[in-house]
PDB file of C-alpha atoms in Angstrom:
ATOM      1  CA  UNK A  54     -46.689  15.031 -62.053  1.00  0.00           C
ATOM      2  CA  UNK A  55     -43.907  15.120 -64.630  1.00  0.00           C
ATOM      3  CA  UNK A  56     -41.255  15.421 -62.242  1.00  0.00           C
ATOM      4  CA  UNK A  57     -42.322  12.543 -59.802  1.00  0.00           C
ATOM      5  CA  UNK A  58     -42.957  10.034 -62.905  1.00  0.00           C
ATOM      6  CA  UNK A  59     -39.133  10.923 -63.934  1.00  0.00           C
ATOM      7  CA  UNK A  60     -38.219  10.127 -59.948  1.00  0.00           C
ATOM      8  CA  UNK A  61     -40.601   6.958 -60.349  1.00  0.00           C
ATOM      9  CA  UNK A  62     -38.848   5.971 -63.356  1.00  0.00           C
ATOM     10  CA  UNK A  63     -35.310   6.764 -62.569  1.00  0.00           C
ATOM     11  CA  UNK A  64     -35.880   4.483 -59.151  1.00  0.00           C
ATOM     12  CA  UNK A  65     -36.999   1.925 -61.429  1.00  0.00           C
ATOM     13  CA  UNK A  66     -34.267   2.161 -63.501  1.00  0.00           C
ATOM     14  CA  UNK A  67     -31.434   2.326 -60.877  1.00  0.00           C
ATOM     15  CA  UNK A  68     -33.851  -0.985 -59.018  1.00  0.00           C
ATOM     16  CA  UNK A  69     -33.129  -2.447 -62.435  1.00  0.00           C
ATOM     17  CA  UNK A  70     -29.556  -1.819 -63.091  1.00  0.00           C
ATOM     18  CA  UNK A  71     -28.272  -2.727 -59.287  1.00  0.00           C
ATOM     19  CA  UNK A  72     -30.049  -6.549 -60.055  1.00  0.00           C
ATOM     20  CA  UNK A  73     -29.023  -6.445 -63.129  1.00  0.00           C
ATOM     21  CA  UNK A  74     -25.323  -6.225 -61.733  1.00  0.00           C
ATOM     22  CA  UNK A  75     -25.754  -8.195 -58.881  1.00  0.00           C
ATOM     23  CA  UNK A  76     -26.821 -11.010 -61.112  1.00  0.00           C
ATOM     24  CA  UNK A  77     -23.806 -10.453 -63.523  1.00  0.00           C
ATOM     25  CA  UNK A  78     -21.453 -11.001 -60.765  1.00  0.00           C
ATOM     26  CA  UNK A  79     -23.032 -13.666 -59.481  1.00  0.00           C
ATOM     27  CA  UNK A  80     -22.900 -15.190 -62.276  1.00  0.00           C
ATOM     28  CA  UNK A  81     -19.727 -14.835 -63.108  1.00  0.00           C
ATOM     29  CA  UNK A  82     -18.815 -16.266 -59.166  1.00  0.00           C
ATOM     30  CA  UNK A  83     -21.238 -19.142 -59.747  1.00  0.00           C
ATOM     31  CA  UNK A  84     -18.071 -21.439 -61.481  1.00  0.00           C
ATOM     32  CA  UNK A  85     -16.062 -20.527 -58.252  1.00  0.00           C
ATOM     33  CA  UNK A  86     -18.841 -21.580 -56.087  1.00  0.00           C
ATOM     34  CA  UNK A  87     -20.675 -24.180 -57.713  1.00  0.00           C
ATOM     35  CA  UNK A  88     -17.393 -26.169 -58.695  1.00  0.00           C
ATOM     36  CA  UNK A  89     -15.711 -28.364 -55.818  1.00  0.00           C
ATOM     37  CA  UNK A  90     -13.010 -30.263 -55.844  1.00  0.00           C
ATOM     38  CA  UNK A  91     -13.715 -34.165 -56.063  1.00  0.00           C
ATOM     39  CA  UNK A  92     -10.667 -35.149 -54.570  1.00  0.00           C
ATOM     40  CA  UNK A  93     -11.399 -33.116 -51.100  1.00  0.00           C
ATOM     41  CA  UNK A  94     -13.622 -35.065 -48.750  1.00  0.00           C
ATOM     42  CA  UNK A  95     -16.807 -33.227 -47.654  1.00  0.00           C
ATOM     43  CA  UNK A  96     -16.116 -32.215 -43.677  1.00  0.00           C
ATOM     44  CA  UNK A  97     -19.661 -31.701 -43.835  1.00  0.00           C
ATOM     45  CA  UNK A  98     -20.675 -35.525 -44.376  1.00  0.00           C
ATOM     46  CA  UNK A  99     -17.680 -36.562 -42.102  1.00  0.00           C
ATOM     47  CA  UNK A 100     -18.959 -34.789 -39.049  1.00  0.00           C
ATOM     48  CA  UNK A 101     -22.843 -35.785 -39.907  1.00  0.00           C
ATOM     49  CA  UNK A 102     -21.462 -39.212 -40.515  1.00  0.00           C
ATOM     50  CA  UNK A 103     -21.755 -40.038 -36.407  1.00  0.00           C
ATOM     51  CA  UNK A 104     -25.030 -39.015 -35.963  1.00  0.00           C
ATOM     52  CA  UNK A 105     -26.129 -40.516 -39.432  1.00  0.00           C
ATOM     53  CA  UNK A 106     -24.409 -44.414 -37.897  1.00  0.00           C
ATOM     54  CA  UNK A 107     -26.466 -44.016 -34.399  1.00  0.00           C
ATOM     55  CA  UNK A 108     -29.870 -43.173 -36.579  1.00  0.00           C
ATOM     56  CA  UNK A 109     -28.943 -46.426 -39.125  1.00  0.00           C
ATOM     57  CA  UNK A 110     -28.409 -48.200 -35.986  1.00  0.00           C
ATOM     58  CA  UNK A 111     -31.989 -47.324 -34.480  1.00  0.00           C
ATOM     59  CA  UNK A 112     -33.431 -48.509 -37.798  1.00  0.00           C
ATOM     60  CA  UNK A 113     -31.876 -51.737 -37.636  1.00  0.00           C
ATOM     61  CA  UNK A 114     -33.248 -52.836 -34.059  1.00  0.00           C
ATOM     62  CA  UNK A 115     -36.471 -51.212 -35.485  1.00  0.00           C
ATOM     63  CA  UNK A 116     -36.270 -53.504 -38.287  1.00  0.00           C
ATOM     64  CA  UNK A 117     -35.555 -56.171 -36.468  1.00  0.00           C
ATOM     65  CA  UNK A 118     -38.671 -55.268 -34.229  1.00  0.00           C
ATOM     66  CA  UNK A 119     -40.651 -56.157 -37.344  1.00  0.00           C
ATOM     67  CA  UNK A 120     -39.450 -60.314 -37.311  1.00  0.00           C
ATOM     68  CA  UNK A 121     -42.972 -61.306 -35.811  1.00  0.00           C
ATOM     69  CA  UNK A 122     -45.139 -59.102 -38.289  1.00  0.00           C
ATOM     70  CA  UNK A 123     -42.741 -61.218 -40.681  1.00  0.00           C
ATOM     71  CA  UNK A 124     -42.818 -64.386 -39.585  1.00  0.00           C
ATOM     72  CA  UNK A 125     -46.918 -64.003 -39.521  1.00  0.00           C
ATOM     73  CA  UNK A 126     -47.492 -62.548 -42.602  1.00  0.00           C
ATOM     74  CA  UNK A 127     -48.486 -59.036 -41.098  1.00  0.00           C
ATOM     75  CA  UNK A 128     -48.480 -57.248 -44.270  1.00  0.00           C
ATOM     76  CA  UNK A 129     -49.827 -53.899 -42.565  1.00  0.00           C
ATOM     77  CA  UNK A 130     -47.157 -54.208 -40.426  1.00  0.00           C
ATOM     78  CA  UNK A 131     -44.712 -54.285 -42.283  1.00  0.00           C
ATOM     79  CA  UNK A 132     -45.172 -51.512 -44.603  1.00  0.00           C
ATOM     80  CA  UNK A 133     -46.576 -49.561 -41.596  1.00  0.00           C
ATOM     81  CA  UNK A 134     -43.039 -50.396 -40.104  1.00  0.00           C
ATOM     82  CA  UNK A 135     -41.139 -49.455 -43.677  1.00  0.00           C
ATOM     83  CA  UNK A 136     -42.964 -46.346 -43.320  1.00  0.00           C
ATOM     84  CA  UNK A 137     -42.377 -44.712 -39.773  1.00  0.00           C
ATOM     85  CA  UNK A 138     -39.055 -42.922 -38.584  1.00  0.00           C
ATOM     86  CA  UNK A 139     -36.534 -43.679 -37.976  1.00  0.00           C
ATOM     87  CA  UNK A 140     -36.860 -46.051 -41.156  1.00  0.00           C
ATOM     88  CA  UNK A 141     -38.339 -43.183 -43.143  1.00  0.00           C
ATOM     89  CA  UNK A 142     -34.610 -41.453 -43.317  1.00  0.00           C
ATOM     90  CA  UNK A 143     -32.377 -44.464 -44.049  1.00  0.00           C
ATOM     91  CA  UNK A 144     -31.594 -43.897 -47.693  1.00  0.00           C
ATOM     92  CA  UNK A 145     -30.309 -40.154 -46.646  1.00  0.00           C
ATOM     93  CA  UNK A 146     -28.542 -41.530 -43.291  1.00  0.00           C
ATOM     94  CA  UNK A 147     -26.701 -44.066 -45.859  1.00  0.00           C
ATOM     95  CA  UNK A 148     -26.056 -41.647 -48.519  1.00  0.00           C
ATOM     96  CA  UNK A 149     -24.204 -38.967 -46.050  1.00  0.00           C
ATOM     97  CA  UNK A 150     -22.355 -42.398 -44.539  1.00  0.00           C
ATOM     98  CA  UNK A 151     -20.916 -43.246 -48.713  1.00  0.00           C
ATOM     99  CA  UNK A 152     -20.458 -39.125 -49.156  1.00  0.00           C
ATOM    100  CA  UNK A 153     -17.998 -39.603 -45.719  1.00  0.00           C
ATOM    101  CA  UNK A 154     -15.820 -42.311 -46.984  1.00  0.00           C
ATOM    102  CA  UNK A 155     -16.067 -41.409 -50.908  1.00  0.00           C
ATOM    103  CA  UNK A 156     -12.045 -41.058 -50.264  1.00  0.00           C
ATOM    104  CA  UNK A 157     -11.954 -44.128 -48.206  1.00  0.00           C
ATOM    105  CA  UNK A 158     -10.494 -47.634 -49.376  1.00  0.00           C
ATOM    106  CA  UNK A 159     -14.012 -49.587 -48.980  1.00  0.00           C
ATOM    107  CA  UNK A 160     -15.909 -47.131 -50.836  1.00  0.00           C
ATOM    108  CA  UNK A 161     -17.132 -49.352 -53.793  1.00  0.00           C
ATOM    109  CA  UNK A 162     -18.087 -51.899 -51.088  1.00  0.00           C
ATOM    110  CA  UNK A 163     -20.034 -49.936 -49.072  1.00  0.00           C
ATOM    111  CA  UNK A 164     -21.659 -48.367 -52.422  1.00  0.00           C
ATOM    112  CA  UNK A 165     -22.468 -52.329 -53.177  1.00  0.00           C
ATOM    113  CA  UNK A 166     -23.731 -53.082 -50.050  1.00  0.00           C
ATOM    114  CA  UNK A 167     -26.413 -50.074 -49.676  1.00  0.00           C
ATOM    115  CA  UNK A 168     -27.520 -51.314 -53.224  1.00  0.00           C
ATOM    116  CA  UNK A 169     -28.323 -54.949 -52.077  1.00  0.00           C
ATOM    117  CA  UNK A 170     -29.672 -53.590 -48.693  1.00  0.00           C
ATOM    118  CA  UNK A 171     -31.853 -51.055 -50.571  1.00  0.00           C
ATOM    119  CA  UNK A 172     -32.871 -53.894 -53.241  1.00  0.00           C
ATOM    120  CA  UNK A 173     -33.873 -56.191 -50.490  1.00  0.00           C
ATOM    121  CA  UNK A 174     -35.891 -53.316 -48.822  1.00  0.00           C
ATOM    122  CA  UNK A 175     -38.092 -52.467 -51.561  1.00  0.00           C
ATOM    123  CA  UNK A 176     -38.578 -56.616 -52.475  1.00  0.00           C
ATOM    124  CA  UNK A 177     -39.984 -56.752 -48.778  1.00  0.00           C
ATOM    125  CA  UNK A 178     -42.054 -53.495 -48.978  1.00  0.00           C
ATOM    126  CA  UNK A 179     -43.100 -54.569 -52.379  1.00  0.00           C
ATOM    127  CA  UNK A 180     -44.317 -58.010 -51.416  1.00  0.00           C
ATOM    128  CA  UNK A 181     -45.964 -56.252 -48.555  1.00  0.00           C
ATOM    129  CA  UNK A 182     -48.092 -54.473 -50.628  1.00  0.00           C
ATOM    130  CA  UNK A 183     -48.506 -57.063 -53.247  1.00  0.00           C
ATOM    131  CA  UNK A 184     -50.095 -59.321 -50.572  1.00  0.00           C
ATOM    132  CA  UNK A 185     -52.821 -56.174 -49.261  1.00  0.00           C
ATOM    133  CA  UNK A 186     -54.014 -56.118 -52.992  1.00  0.00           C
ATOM    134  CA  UNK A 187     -54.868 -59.881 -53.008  1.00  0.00           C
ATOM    135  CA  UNK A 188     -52.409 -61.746 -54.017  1.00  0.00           C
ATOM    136  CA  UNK A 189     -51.916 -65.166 -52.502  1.00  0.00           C
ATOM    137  CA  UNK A 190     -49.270 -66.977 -51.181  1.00  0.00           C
ATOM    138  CA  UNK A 191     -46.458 -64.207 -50.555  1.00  0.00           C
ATOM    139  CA  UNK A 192     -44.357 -65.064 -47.499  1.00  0.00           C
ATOM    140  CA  UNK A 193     -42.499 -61.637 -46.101  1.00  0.00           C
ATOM    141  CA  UNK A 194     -40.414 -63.499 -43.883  1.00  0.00           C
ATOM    142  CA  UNK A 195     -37.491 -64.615 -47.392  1.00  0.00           C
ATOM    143  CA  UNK A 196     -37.771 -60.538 -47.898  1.00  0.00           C
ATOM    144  CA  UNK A 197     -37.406 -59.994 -44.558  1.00  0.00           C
ATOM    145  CA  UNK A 198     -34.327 -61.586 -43.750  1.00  0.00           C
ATOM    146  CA  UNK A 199     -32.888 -60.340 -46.786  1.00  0.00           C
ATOM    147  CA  UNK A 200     -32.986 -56.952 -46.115  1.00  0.00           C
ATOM    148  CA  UNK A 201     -31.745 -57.032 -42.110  1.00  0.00           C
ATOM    149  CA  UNK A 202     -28.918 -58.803 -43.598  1.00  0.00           C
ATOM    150  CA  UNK A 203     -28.144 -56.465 -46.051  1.00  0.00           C
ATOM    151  CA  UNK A 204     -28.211 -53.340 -43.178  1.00  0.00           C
ATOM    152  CA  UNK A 205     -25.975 -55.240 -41.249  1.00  0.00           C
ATOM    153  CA  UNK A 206     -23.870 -55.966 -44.324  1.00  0.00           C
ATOM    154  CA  UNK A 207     -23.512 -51.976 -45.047  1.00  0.00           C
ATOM    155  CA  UNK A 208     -23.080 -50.789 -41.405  1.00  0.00           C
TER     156      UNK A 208
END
């Protein structure tokens, strides 16, 4: 019983010492691997950058699908609309688009742009659901055109 709660222990022991290790080297890799560059572009975001456009695209002439639930006040539509793909992923489709041309020349505009576009997004949804909760008198249609023209602005 001795012998196999020395074998027990030992295990234990060399289970400890291997994570213990394994840890201590990654820890001292982590600066290595956690640290990039800023100056390099990420290919990653360049190459995801096509398919990130076509699904920003589909969101605009689903926005733009929404002008009647606008232009009649269709508050459920609207943040039903806000709230279904391929509208859902817009803010991450834009975001890999601004990682992609980080090095470019129009980077601050295109950073500028998705701010208005995203400001005007979130007045329209906002109004939206102002207007279910009671309040009277809130026209979507101001919102509305707001924010197509500020995703046409940033693509």
């Amino acid at each position: 019983s001795k012998t196999n709660f020395d074998a027990t222990t030992s295990s234990r022991r060399e289970l400890i010492d291997s994570v213990l290790s394994s840890a201590a080297a990654l820890s001292a890799l982590s600066p290595l691997i956690l640290n990039s560059n800023p100056a390099s572009a990420d290919v990653t975001n360049k190459i995801a950058s096509s398919a990130s456009l076509r699904l920003i695209k589909r969101s605009l002439r689903e926005i733009q699908d929404l002008e009647i639930a606008a232009s009649s006040n269709d508050y459920e539509g609207i943040k039903t609309g806000l709230r279904t793909p391929p509208f859902t992923e817009i803010r991450k489709n834009c975001m890999v688009l601004i990682r992609g041309g980080e090095d470019g020349p129009d980077a601050e505009a295109l950073k500028s742009t998705y701010a208005d576009f995203i400001k005007a997004a979130e007045e329209l949804d906002s109004s939206a659901g102002l207007a279910l909760r009671g309040r009277k008198g809130i026209s979507l249609i101001g919102p509305y055109d707001n924010t197509v023209k500020g995703l046409v602005a940033f693509l």
